[in-house]
Short mmCIF file of C-alpha atoms and ligand atoms in Angstrom, two decimals:
data_model
loop_
_atom_site.label_atom_id
_atom_site.label_comp_id
_atom_site.label_asym_id
_atom_site.label_seq_id
_atom_site.Cartn_x
_atom_site.Cartn_y
_atom_site.Cartn_z
CA UNK A 10 -88.60 -13.57 -253.95
CA UNK A 11 -88.89 -12.57 -250.25
CA UNK A 12 -88.75 -8.93 -249.55
CA UNK A 13 -85.27 -7.83 -248.07
CA UNK A 14 -86.38 -7.19 -244.58
CA UNK A 15 -89.03 -8.50 -242.25
CA UNK A 16 -90.65 -6.08 -239.90
CA UNK A 17 -92.85 -6.68 -236.95
CA UNK A 18 -95.20 -4.15 -235.49
CA UNK A 19 -96.90 -3.95 -232.03
CA UNK A 20 -100.54 -4.84 -232.62
CA UNK A 21 -101.70 -2.34 -229.79
CA UNK A 22 -100.00 0.74 -231.13
CA UNK A 23 -98.90 -0.07 -234.74
CA UNK A 24 -95.38 0.89 -233.85
CA UNK A 25 -92.44 -0.83 -235.45
CA UNK A 26 -90.86 -3.24 -232.96
CA UNK A 27 -88.28 -5.24 -234.86
CA UNK A 28 -86.64 -5.26 -238.29
CA UNK A 29 -84.27 -7.78 -239.70
CA UNK A 30 -83.23 -9.82 -242.71
CA UNK A 31 -85.10 -12.99 -243.89
CA UNK A 32 -83.23 -16.05 -242.98
CA UNK A 33 -81.42 -18.69 -245.05
CA UNK A 34 -82.91 -22.03 -244.42
CA UNK A 35 -80.03 -23.76 -246.21
CA UNK A 36 -77.34 -22.26 -244.17
CA UNK A 37 -79.28 -23.03 -240.92
CA UNK A 38 -79.84 -26.64 -241.93
CA UNK A 39 -76.12 -26.99 -242.80
CA UNK A 40 -75.06 -25.58 -239.42
CA UNK A 41 -77.44 -27.84 -237.73
CA UNK A 42 -76.28 -30.81 -239.50
CA UNK A 43 -72.63 -30.29 -238.71
CA UNK A 44 -73.46 -29.46 -235.08
CA UNK A 45 -75.55 -32.79 -234.85
CA UNK A 46 -72.91 -35.41 -234.15
CA UNK A 47 -71.32 -33.69 -231.18
CA UNK A 48 -74.65 -32.62 -229.70
CA UNK A 49 -76.22 -36.13 -230.16
CA UNK A 50 -73.26 -37.98 -228.47
CA UNK A 51 -72.62 -35.46 -225.67
CA UNK A 52 -73.41 -37.12 -222.35
CA UNK A 53 -77.04 -36.45 -221.52
CA UNK A 54 -75.87 -34.62 -218.33
CA UNK A 55 -73.94 -32.14 -220.39
CA UNK A 56 -77.00 -31.40 -222.70
CA UNK A 57 -79.23 -31.11 -219.61
CA UNK A 58 -76.78 -28.77 -217.82
CA UNK A 59 -77.16 -26.26 -220.80
CA UNK A 60 -80.91 -26.82 -221.04
CA UNK A 61 -81.34 -26.20 -217.33
CA UNK A 62 -79.15 -22.90 -217.55
CA UNK A 63 -81.53 -21.77 -220.21
CA UNK A 64 -84.48 -22.36 -217.95
CA UNK A 65 -82.75 -20.51 -215.19
CA UNK A 66 -81.91 -17.68 -217.59
CA UNK A 67 -85.59 -17.48 -218.70
CA UNK A 68 -86.68 -17.15 -215.03
CA UNK A 69 -84.06 -14.48 -214.32
CA UNK A 70 -85.19 -12.46 -217.43
CA UNK A 71 -88.91 -13.12 -216.88
CA UNK A 72 -89.95 -9.50 -216.59
CA UNK A 73 -88.28 -8.28 -219.82
CA UNK A 74 -89.26 -11.45 -221.76
CA UNK A 75 -92.92 -10.95 -220.75
CA UNK A 76 -92.78 -7.29 -221.81
CA UNK A 77 -91.58 -8.20 -225.17
CA UNK A 78 -94.10 -11.03 -225.75
CA UNK A 79 -96.89 -8.50 -224.55
CA UNK A 80 -95.53 -5.85 -227.02
CA UNK A 81 -95.29 -8.19 -230.09
CA UNK A 82 -98.47 -10.20 -229.54
CA UNK A 83 -100.67 -7.46 -227.87
CA UNK A 84 -101.64 -9.89 -225.18
CA UNK A 85 -102.05 -8.60 -221.63
CA UNK A 86 -98.88 -8.30 -219.49
CA UNK A 87 -100.27 -10.91 -217.15
CA UNK A 88 -100.92 -13.35 -219.96
CA UNK A 89 -97.55 -12.82 -221.40
CA UNK A 90 -96.02 -13.46 -217.88
CA UNK A 91 -97.95 -16.73 -217.61
CA UNK A 92 -96.36 -17.68 -221.07
CA UNK A 93 -92.87 -17.03 -219.72
CA UNK A 94 -93.71 -19.22 -216.62
CA UNK A 95 -94.64 -21.97 -219.21
CA UNK A 96 -91.50 -21.60 -220.98
CA UNK A 97 -89.44 -22.10 -217.98
CA UNK A 98 -91.65 -24.95 -216.54
CA UNK A 99 -91.29 -26.88 -219.82
CA UNK A 100 -87.71 -27.76 -219.18
CA UNK A 101 -88.32 -29.97 -215.97
CA UNK A 102 -91.59 -31.46 -217.42
CA UNK A 103 -89.65 -32.42 -220.63
CA UNK A 104 -86.73 -33.90 -218.75
CA UNK A 105 -89.32 -36.03 -216.68
CA UNK A 106 -91.12 -36.94 -219.82
CA UNK A 107 -87.81 -37.91 -221.59
CA UNK A 108 -87.09 -40.41 -218.98
CA UNK A 109 -90.75 -41.65 -218.73
CA UNK A 110 -91.46 -41.93 -222.41
CA UNK A 111 -88.18 -42.48 -224.09
CA UNK A 112 -85.69 -43.42 -221.42
CA UNK A 113 -83.65 -46.61 -221.36
CA UNK A 114 -85.20 -49.96 -220.36
CA UNK A 115 -82.99 -53.01 -219.92
CA UNK A 116 -84.32 -56.39 -218.82
CA UNK A 117 -82.86 -59.97 -218.45
CA UNK A 118 -83.63 -62.48 -221.08
CA UNK A 119 -82.41 -66.02 -221.43
CA UNK A 120 -78.60 -65.86 -222.03
CA UNK A 121 -78.35 -62.10 -222.01
CA UNK A 122 -80.48 -58.99 -221.88
CA UNK A 123 -82.85 -57.12 -224.02
CA UNK A 124 -82.75 -53.22 -224.05
CA UNK A 125 -84.84 -50.43 -225.37
CA UNK A 126 -82.92 -47.27 -226.03
CA UNK A 127 -83.78 -44.07 -228.09
CA UNK A 128 -81.93 -42.19 -230.75
CA UNK A 129 -82.45 -38.54 -231.83
CA UNK A 130 -83.83 -38.15 -235.42
CA UNK A 131 -81.09 -35.72 -236.50
CA UNK A 132 -82.04 -32.15 -237.56
CA UNK A 133 -85.61 -31.15 -236.82
CA UNK A 134 -87.43 -28.17 -238.30
CA UNK A 135 -89.72 -26.37 -236.07
CA UNK A 136 -92.37 -24.03 -237.43
CA UNK A 137 -94.07 -21.80 -234.97
CA UNK A 138 -97.42 -19.71 -234.62
CA UNK A 139 -97.75 -16.21 -233.35
CA UNK A 140 -100.26 -16.71 -230.52
CA UNK A 141 -97.71 -18.32 -228.08
CA UNK A 142 -94.65 -17.29 -229.86
CA UNK A 143 -92.36 -18.48 -227.12
CA UNK A 144 -94.16 -21.24 -225.31
CA UNK A 145 -95.37 -23.35 -228.38
CA UNK A 146 -91.98 -23.48 -230.24
CA UNK A 147 -90.25 -24.07 -227.01
CA UNK A 148 -92.48 -27.07 -226.45
CA UNK A 149 -90.98 -28.67 -229.46
CA UNK A 150 -87.49 -27.25 -229.12
CA UNK A 151 -86.70 -28.35 -225.46
CA UNK A 152 -87.75 -32.01 -225.87
CA UNK A 153 -85.91 -32.03 -229.27
CA UNK A 154 -82.69 -30.75 -227.70
CA UNK A 155 -82.92 -33.07 -224.65
CA UNK A 156 -83.21 -36.02 -227.02
CA UNK A 157 -80.08 -34.94 -228.86
CA UNK A 158 -81.59 -33.48 -232.02
CA UNK A 159 -80.55 -30.11 -233.51
CA UNK A 160 -83.11 -27.65 -234.47
CA UNK A 161 -83.85 -25.12 -237.15
CA UNK A 162 -86.59 -22.90 -235.85
CA UNK A 163 -88.70 -20.83 -238.31
CA UNK A 164 -90.86 -18.60 -236.09
CA UNK A 165 -94.03 -16.93 -237.06
CA UNK A 166 -93.40 -13.73 -239.29
CA UNK A 167 -95.52 -11.86 -236.93
CA UNK A 168 -93.36 -12.55 -233.90
CA UNK A 169 -89.70 -12.40 -234.91
CA UNK A 170 -88.36 -10.43 -231.91
CA UNK A 171 -89.59 -12.95 -229.43
CA UNK A 172 -87.85 -15.78 -231.38
CA UNK A 173 -84.67 -13.63 -231.40
CA UNK A 174 -84.91 -13.14 -227.71
CA UNK A 175 -85.30 -16.86 -227.13
CA UNK A 176 -82.35 -17.68 -229.28
CA UNK A 177 -80.19 -15.16 -227.43
CA UNK A 178 -81.11 -16.91 -224.13
CA UNK A 179 -79.97 -20.18 -225.64
CA UNK A 180 -76.75 -18.87 -226.65
CA UNK A 181 -76.16 -17.21 -223.25
CA UNK A 182 -76.81 -20.66 -221.70
CA UNK A 183 -73.89 -22.03 -223.71
CA UNK A 184 -75.76 -23.86 -226.51
CA UNK A 185 -73.10 -24.71 -229.08
CA UNK A 186 -73.15 -22.87 -232.29
CA UNK A 187 -75.54 -24.45 -234.96
CA UNK A 188 -77.45 -26.62 -232.37
CA UNK A 189 -80.39 -24.09 -232.65
CA UNK A 190 -80.68 -21.96 -235.80
CA UNK A 191 -83.38 -19.32 -236.19
CA UNK A 192 -84.71 -18.64 -239.87
CA UNK A 193 -86.76 -15.48 -239.79
CA UNK A 194 -89.37 -15.36 -242.49
CA UNK A 195 -92.92 -16.16 -243.53
CA UNK A 196 -94.50 -19.00 -245.60
CA UNK A 197 -91.67 -19.04 -248.06
CA UNK A 198 -88.99 -19.62 -245.47
CA UNK A 199 -91.40 -22.07 -243.63
CA UNK A 200 -91.50 -24.11 -247.04
CA UNK A 201 -87.72 -23.77 -247.49
CA UNK A 202 -87.16 -25.38 -244.05
CA UNK A 203 -89.96 -28.06 -244.57
CA UNK A 204 -88.78 -29.16 -247.97
CA UNK A 205 -85.18 -29.03 -247.22
CA UNK A 206 -83.68 -32.54 -247.86
CA UNK A 207 -81.28 -32.13 -244.87
CA UNK A 208 -83.95 -32.13 -242.16
CA UNK A 209 -84.94 -35.35 -240.60
CA UNK A 210 -88.44 -34.27 -239.35
CA UNK A 211 -90.74 -31.35 -238.83
CA UNK A 212 -92.45 -30.18 -235.73
CA UNK A 213 -95.30 -27.86 -236.57
CA UNK A 214 -97.89 -25.73 -234.65
CA UNK A 215 -100.20 -23.47 -236.66
CA UNK A 216 -103.34 -23.70 -238.70
CA UNK A 217 -105.01 -26.62 -240.36
CA UNK A 218 -104.50 -25.05 -243.86
CA UNK A 219 -100.80 -24.95 -243.36
CA UNK A 220 -100.68 -28.30 -241.69
CA UNK A 221 -102.51 -30.04 -244.44
CA UNK A 222 -100.04 -28.41 -247.07
CA UNK A 223 -97.20 -29.84 -244.96
CA UNK A 224 -98.82 -33.32 -244.89
CA UNK A 225 -99.13 -33.25 -248.56
CA UNK A 226 -95.41 -32.02 -248.93
CA UNK A 227 -94.32 -34.86 -246.69
CA UNK A 228 -96.35 -37.49 -248.67
CA UNK A 229 -93.12 -38.56 -250.49
CA UNK A 230 -91.08 -38.64 -247.16
CA UNK A 231 -92.74 -41.14 -244.93
CA UNK A 232 -89.41 -41.77 -243.24
CA UNK A 233 -89.45 -38.46 -241.68
CA UNK A 234 -91.19 -37.50 -238.44
CA UNK A 235 -93.98 -34.89 -238.98
CA UNK A 236 -95.90 -33.71 -235.88
CA UNK A 237 -98.77 -31.50 -236.63
CA UNK A 238 -100.54 -29.45 -234.00
CA UNK A 239 -103.33 -27.58 -235.65
CA UNK A 240 -106.36 -25.58 -234.88
CA UNK A 241 -109.83 -26.35 -233.57
CA UNK A 242 -113.49 -25.50 -233.85
CA UNK A 243 -114.18 -26.33 -230.20
CA UNK A 244 -117.44 -26.90 -228.62
CA UNK A 245 -118.44 -26.16 -225.09
CA UNK A 246 -121.79 -27.62 -223.86
CA UNK A 247 -123.58 -26.00 -220.83
CA UNK A 248 -126.07 -28.47 -219.54
CA UNK A 249 -128.12 -28.75 -216.25
CA UNK A 250 -125.99 -26.16 -214.65
CA UNK A 251 -127.48 -24.44 -211.49
CA UNK A 252 -124.70 -21.92 -211.11
CA UNK A 253 -125.22 -19.83 -214.22
CA UNK A 254 -122.76 -17.17 -213.15
CA UNK A 255 -119.99 -19.63 -212.99
CA UNK A 256 -121.06 -21.20 -216.41
CA UNK A 257 -121.00 -17.65 -217.83
CA UNK A 258 -117.44 -16.96 -216.48
CA UNK A 259 -116.23 -20.32 -217.97
CA UNK A 260 -117.77 -19.27 -221.27
CA UNK A 261 -116.13 -16.00 -221.36
CA UNK A 262 -112.83 -17.44 -220.33
CA UNK A 263 -113.06 -20.29 -223.04
CA UNK A 264 -113.99 -17.97 -225.83
CA UNK A 265 -112.32 -14.70 -225.29
CA UNK A 266 -109.14 -15.40 -223.26
CA UNK A 267 -106.08 -14.14 -225.22
CA UNK A 268 -108.56 -12.40 -227.60
CA UNK A 269 -109.89 -15.87 -228.55
CA UNK A 270 -106.30 -16.47 -230.07
CA UNK A 271 -105.81 -19.91 -228.38
CA UNK A 272 -106.18 -23.14 -230.41
CA UNK A 273 -108.31 -24.41 -227.53
CA UNK A 274 -110.67 -21.39 -227.36
CA UNK A 275 -114.31 -22.46 -227.57
CA UNK A 276 -115.93 -21.43 -230.85
CA UNK A 277 -119.35 -23.05 -230.34
CA UNK A 278 -121.48 -22.70 -227.26
CA UNK A 279 -124.10 -25.45 -227.17
CA UNK A 280 -127.00 -25.08 -224.69
CA UNK A 281 -130.48 -26.31 -223.94
CA UNK A 282 -133.11 -24.07 -225.33
CA UNK A 283 -134.86 -23.74 -222.00
CA UNK A 284 -131.50 -22.64 -220.28
CA UNK A 285 -130.24 -20.37 -223.11
CA UNK A 286 -132.03 -17.12 -222.12
CA UNK A 287 -130.39 -16.93 -218.56
CA UNK A 288 -127.04 -18.01 -219.80
CA UNK A 289 -127.09 -15.46 -222.65
CA UNK A 290 -128.07 -12.74 -220.10
CA UNK A 291 -125.23 -13.56 -217.82
CA UNK A 292 -122.58 -13.89 -220.63
CA UNK A 293 -123.82 -10.59 -222.12
CA UNK A 294 -123.51 -8.86 -218.63
CA UNK A 295 -119.92 -10.19 -218.40
CA UNK A 296 -118.92 -9.10 -221.75
CA UNK A 297 -120.10 -5.60 -220.78
CA UNK A 298 -117.51 -5.62 -217.96
CA UNK A 299 -114.48 -6.95 -219.92
CA UNK A 300 -111.72 -4.46 -220.30
CA UNK A 301 -110.23 -4.62 -223.84
CA UNK A 302 -107.08 -2.45 -223.80
CA UNK A 303 -103.27 -2.31 -224.57
CA UNK A 304 -101.11 -4.95 -222.79
CA UNK A 305 -99.78 -2.55 -220.14
CA UNK A 306 -103.04 -0.73 -219.32
CA UNK A 307 -104.13 -0.07 -215.66
CA UNK A 308 -106.43 -1.48 -214.68
CA UNK A 309 -105.14 -4.72 -216.43
CA UNK A 310 -107.18 -5.59 -219.38
CA UNK A 311 -108.93 -9.00 -219.83
CA UNK A 312 -107.92 -8.95 -223.52
CA UNK A 313 -105.72 -6.99 -225.90
CA UNK A 314 -106.04 -6.54 -229.62
CA UNK A 315 -105.76 -9.47 -231.98
CA UNK A 316 -102.38 -9.90 -233.80
CA UNK A 317 -102.89 -7.16 -236.39
CA UNK A 318 -105.37 -5.15 -238.38
CA UNK A 319 -105.81 -7.81 -241.07
CA UNK A 320 -106.76 -10.38 -238.50
CA UNK A 321 -109.29 -7.88 -237.13
CA UNK A 322 -110.71 -7.22 -240.59
CA UNK A 323 -110.89 -11.04 -241.36
CA UNK A 324 -112.82 -11.63 -238.05
CA UNK A 325 -115.28 -8.74 -238.69
CA UNK A 326 -115.87 -10.20 -242.09
CA UNK A 327 -116.50 -13.65 -240.68
CA UNK A 328 -118.89 -12.25 -238.22
CA UNK A 329 -120.84 -10.31 -241.01
CA UNK A 330 -120.80 -13.47 -243.18
CA UNK A 331 -122.51 -15.38 -240.30
CA UNK A 332 -125.13 -12.50 -240.06
CA UNK A 333 -125.56 -12.75 -243.86
CA UNK A 334 -126.17 -16.46 -243.67
CA UNK A 335 -128.83 -16.02 -241.09
CA UNK A 336 -127.02 -15.76 -237.81
CA UNK A 337 -128.55 -13.47 -235.18
CA UNK A 338 -126.08 -11.20 -233.46
CA UNK A 339 -126.11 -11.01 -229.65
CA UNK A 340 -122.87 -9.09 -229.32
CA UNK A 341 -121.62 -7.56 -232.46
CA UNK A 342 -117.81 -8.30 -233.28
CA UNK A 343 -116.69 -4.94 -234.39
CA UNK A 344 -113.54 -2.77 -234.51
CA UNK A 345 -112.95 -0.79 -231.54
CA UNK A 346 -111.55 2.77 -231.34
CA UNK A 347 -108.59 1.60 -229.27
CA UNK A 348 -106.78 0.70 -232.41
CA UNK A 349 -106.77 -1.03 -235.83
CA UNK A 350 -106.23 -4.59 -234.25
CA UNK A 351 -108.71 -4.18 -231.48
CA UNK A 352 -112.13 -5.86 -231.82
CA UNK A 353 -114.92 -6.36 -229.29
CA UNK A 354 -115.85 -9.99 -228.30
CA UNK A 355 -118.52 -11.31 -230.70
CA UNK A 356 -121.43 -13.56 -229.64
CA UNK A 357 -123.81 -14.75 -232.37
CA UNK A 358 -126.78 -17.17 -232.39
CA UNK A 359 -126.45 -19.71 -235.28
CA UNK A 360 -129.16 -22.29 -234.38
CA UNK A 361 -130.13 -23.99 -237.58
CA UNK A 362 -127.66 -21.93 -239.69
CA UNK A 363 -125.55 -23.89 -242.10
CA UNK A 364 -121.99 -22.52 -241.85
CA UNK A 365 -118.64 -23.91 -243.08
CA UNK A 366 -116.62 -25.78 -240.42
CA UNK A 367 -113.90 -23.22 -240.21
CA UNK A 368 -111.77 -21.91 -237.22
CA UNK A 369 -112.00 -18.11 -236.80
CA UNK A 370 -109.04 -17.25 -234.68
CA UNK A 371 -110.30 -14.60 -232.48
CA UNK A 372 -112.96 -13.70 -229.94
CA UNK A 373 -115.97 -14.91 -231.89
CA UNK A 374 -118.37 -17.38 -230.32
CA UNK A 375 -121.45 -19.08 -231.88
CA UNK A 376 -124.44 -19.93 -229.76
CA UNK A 377 -126.44 -23.05 -230.81
CA UNK A 378 -129.62 -24.10 -228.91
CA UNK A 379 -130.60 -27.74 -228.84
CA UNK A 380 -133.66 -29.58 -227.52
CA UNK A 381 -132.01 -32.58 -225.96
CA UNK A 382 -128.72 -34.21 -224.92
CA UNK A 383 -128.31 -36.27 -228.08
CA UNK A 384 -128.71 -33.11 -230.20
CA UNK A 385 -126.12 -31.30 -228.07
CA UNK A 386 -123.58 -34.20 -228.45
CA UNK A 387 -124.25 -34.37 -232.21
CA UNK A 388 -123.58 -30.54 -232.47
CA UNK A 389 -120.35 -30.99 -230.44
CA UNK A 390 -118.89 -33.49 -232.76
CA UNK A 391 -120.17 -31.87 -236.02
CA UNK A 392 -116.73 -30.59 -236.92
CA UNK A 393 -113.72 -31.99 -238.84
CA UNK A 394 -111.56 -30.67 -236.02
CA UNK A 395 -111.05 -32.46 -232.68
CA UNK A 396 -108.84 -30.49 -230.37
CA UNK A 397 -110.81 -29.40 -227.13
CA UNK A 398 -114.26 -29.89 -225.85
CA UNK A 399 -115.77 -28.98 -222.40
CA UNK A 400 -118.96 -29.69 -220.52
CA UNK A 401 -120.13 -27.30 -217.89
CA UNK A 402 -122.78 -28.67 -215.43
CA UNK A 403 -124.36 -32.06 -215.25
CA UNK A 404 -123.14 -34.82 -212.93
CA UNK A 405 -120.48 -37.39 -213.10
CA UNK A 406 -122.65 -39.78 -215.09
CA UNK A 407 -123.30 -37.06 -217.75
CA UNK A 408 -119.59 -36.20 -217.99
CA UNK A 409 -118.78 -39.94 -218.63
CA UNK A 410 -121.23 -39.98 -221.58
CA UNK A 411 -119.71 -36.64 -222.74
CA UNK A 412 -116.13 -37.97 -222.47
CA UNK A 413 -117.11 -41.22 -224.08
CA UNK A 414 -118.78 -39.45 -227.20
CA UNK A 415 -116.50 -36.56 -227.60
CA UNK A 416 -114.08 -36.68 -230.54
CA UNK A 417 -111.31 -34.43 -229.13
CA UNK A 418 -107.93 -34.78 -227.50
CA UNK A 419 -108.67 -32.55 -224.67
CA UNK A 420 -112.03 -33.12 -222.80
CA UNK A 421 -112.79 -31.02 -219.83
CA UNK A 422 -115.56 -30.88 -217.22
CA UNK A 423 -116.52 -27.54 -215.46
CA UNK A 424 -113.39 -26.05 -216.77
CA UNK A 425 -112.65 -23.87 -219.79
CA UNK A 426 -111.85 -25.49 -223.04
CA UNK A 427 -108.52 -23.59 -222.83
CA UNK A 428 -107.45 -25.32 -219.63
CA UNK A 429 -104.80 -27.81 -220.14
CA UNK A 430 -102.41 -29.41 -217.67
CA UNK A 431 -98.85 -28.90 -218.52
CA UNK A 432 -97.72 -32.43 -217.65
CA UNK A 433 -100.29 -34.08 -219.90
CA UNK A 434 -100.25 -34.72 -223.60
CA UNK A 435 -101.63 -32.06 -225.73
CA UNK A 436 -103.02 -32.69 -229.20
CA UNK A 437 -106.12 -33.18 -231.27
CA UNK A 438 -107.67 -35.68 -233.72
CA UNK A 439 -109.22 -34.98 -237.08
CA UNK A 440 -108.09 -31.86 -238.64
CA UNK A 441 -106.54 -30.68 -235.28
CA UNK A 442 -103.52 -33.15 -235.36
CA UNK A 443 -101.81 -36.27 -236.92
CA UNK A 444 -101.80 -38.34 -233.70
CA UNK A 445 -98.39 -36.83 -232.48
CA UNK A 446 -99.44 -34.95 -229.45
CA UNK A 447 -97.12 -32.47 -227.92
CA UNK A 448 -96.37 -31.37 -224.38
CA UNK A 449 -95.64 -34.39 -222.26
CA UNK A 450 -95.82 -36.79 -225.30
CA UNK A 451 -93.47 -34.44 -227.30
CA UNK A 452 -90.69 -36.77 -226.19
CA UNK A 453 -92.20 -39.44 -228.37
CA UNK A 454 -91.80 -37.62 -231.68
CA UNK A 455 -88.31 -36.44 -230.72
CA UNK A 456 -86.49 -39.83 -230.64
CA UNK A 457 -86.92 -43.29 -232.15
CA UNK A 458 -86.66 -46.50 -230.17
CA UNK A 459 -83.89 -49.10 -230.84
CA UNK A 460 -84.58 -52.55 -229.50
CA UNK A 461 -81.58 -54.74 -228.87
CA UNK A 462 -80.95 -58.31 -227.52
CA UNK A 463 -77.37 -58.38 -226.10
CA UNK A 464 -74.85 -60.71 -224.49
CA UNK A 465 -71.36 -59.96 -223.28
CA UNK A 466 -69.87 -62.85 -225.17
CA UNK A 467 -70.88 -64.76 -228.36
CA UNK A 468 -72.15 -67.88 -226.87
CA UNK A 469 -74.15 -69.94 -229.24
CA UNK A 470 -74.83 -73.49 -230.63
CA UNK A 471 -77.30 -74.80 -233.08
CA UNK A 472 -79.67 -77.11 -231.17
CA UNK A 473 -81.80 -78.47 -234.30
CA UNK A 474 -81.61 -79.22 -237.94
CA UNK A 475 -77.87 -80.11 -238.03
CA UNK A 476 -76.39 -83.40 -239.67
CA UNK A 477 -74.29 -85.29 -237.45
CA UNK A 478 -70.58 -83.91 -237.57
P1 LIG B 8 -100.09 -20.39 -239.61
O1 LIG B 8 -100.36 -21.81 -240.13
O2 LIG B 8 -100.47 -19.32 -240.58
O3 LIG B 8 -98.52 -20.42 -239.47
C1 LIG B 8 -97.81 -21.25 -238.69
C2 LIG B 8 -96.37 -21.22 -239.22
O4 LIG B 8 -96.19 -21.82 -240.54
C3 LIG B 8 -95.70 -19.78 -239.29
O5 LIG B 8 -94.28 -19.87 -239.01
C4 LIG B 8 -95.71 -19.51 -240.84
O6 LIG B 8 -94.96 -18.55 -241.36
C5 LIG B 8 -95.61 -20.93 -241.40
N1 LIG B 8 -96.25 -21.19 -242.67
C6 LIG B 8 -97.40 -20.64 -243.26
N2 LIG B 8 -97.73 -21.20 -244.42
C7 LIG B 8 -96.75 -22.13 -244.64
C8 LIG B 8 -96.39 -22.94 -245.57
N3 LIG B 8 -97.38 -23.19 -246.67
N4 LIG B 8 -95.37 -23.80 -245.65
C9 LIG B 8 -94.65 -23.72 -244.50
N5 LIG B 8 -94.80 -22.91 -243.53
C10 LIG B 8 -95.78 -22.12 -243.52
O7 LIG B 8 -100.65 -20.24 -238.16
P2 LIG B 8 -100.64 -19.04 -237.35
O8 LIG B 8 -101.86 -18.19 -237.97
O9 LIG B 8 -99.37 -18.45 -237.03
O10 LIG B 8 -101.17 -19.67 -235.86
C11 LIG B 8 -102.60 -19.65 -235.55
C12 LIG B 8 -103.02 -21.20 -235.76
O11 LIG B 8 -102.27 -22.00 -235.08
C13 LIG B 8 -104.44 -21.29 -235.38
O12 LIG B 8 -105.07 -22.18 -236.46
C14 LIG B 8 -104.39 -22.16 -234.11
O13 LIG B 8 -105.51 -22.93 -233.91
C15 LIG B 8 -103.16 -22.86 -234.39
N6 LIG B 8 -102.51 -23.35 -233.12
C16 LIG B 8 -102.65 -24.63 -232.78
C17 LIG B 8 -101.99 -25.03 -231.59
C18 LIG B 8 -101.86 -26.47 -231.00
O14 LIG B 8 -101.07 -26.77 -230.27
N7 LIG B 8 -102.76 -27.35 -231.75
C19 LIG B 8 -101.43 -24.15 -230.72
C20 LIG B 8 -101.50 -22.80 -231.03
C21 LIG B 8 -101.95 -22.50 -232.23
#
């Protein structure tokens, strides 16, 4: 049984931020089901008018929205403001993607025409993570609504207030009752949405553990769309790089941005053994200068706390386990006096240390020294995940080799692992996703194609195989 109320706390202060009842998945699915026919058959322009109004309301409300995200996640105010910008930008990108990926195509064929058009699935469940509590669910919701689906959204139990805020903006934009329902709660409510017979698909962003559980739960429902955006254990190779300061800055951005709570954050730094000492010194010096503070601090922090004290304890335990396994600490990941959810950026050398291939969702970077390029590439791909990978340094030919050999859906050069273009597909292979990339390609999983051959009049004869009349 779920507890009677869900409560969210500000990671930076521990203060209570939001309190409310757990949601009812059955009621939300029923409401979404009854809202579906009218929403799906409304003229596209009518749907888009509401969705564009939502975009404008997000922009008008950007300051308050960013403040709320910063308070509920602990991320720096500037980081939260960037998230709000992505939420608004998602609308135009998704409209463009809808036409480009799933629009209508009609061509002439002998005696008529052939057409490809798309239909919405029906009611789609959306399960969101806490690290981008607005941007990532929004990245499913907006394309789903454009395509004519109705949505039941179960946000992370750690960020219910952001979800309520988003839903209020949708309501203000004029979204009809039932088209977007919010079910507050944790794993129980997530399971209730995912297993509800009334949904036609599930769009998930979260950990691989949950994603695999959902894939198992959907094994008996191959007719339902299941899009899984999961975690990573992302490699960053620094190779033949003359600009050590720039490389160090990319390493720090990749590993510690948003307190390491981005699915694309680098977890493994792979470097030639001869180049390692200078790079370690440069990264170490930069870590010394990082401001770790509450979201609204002045001067602005580079990173805030992680999501809660439990996550901080888990990260500290993960670091200690790496030390116990033989890892050599370079920068200890430790709790900070700023508060129970604050940890320092961790850097640990684990060359030759056998560790489980797990994602540690926080500012924890492993360093692995290698003797040659083949070993570097081998290390980069030594993971069941396949979300993001970056090469820093080298030349175009080396980058081509890296791109060709990398098993990841996001492969960058001289940019952080966490850099992704908003108008590109976003997803990973292996344990990072099930070949249903989000962002620009989200349009693909929000609609199904119907192919038709059509003529205005029935005009047919049988040319062969008939007996004479
Ligand atoms: P999580 O898997 O713990 O939770 C995600 C959502 O699923 C939450 O709403 C949660 O309540 C729900 N849930 C949990 N267990 C469930 C179950 N058994 N059945 C149904 N629903 C369940 O993930 P998180 O900790 O909130 O988010 C961090 C994770 O998300 C990291 O692994 C990160 O890499 C990943 N992530 C991936 C992407 C991507 O696009 N690939 C983006 C952001 C975050």
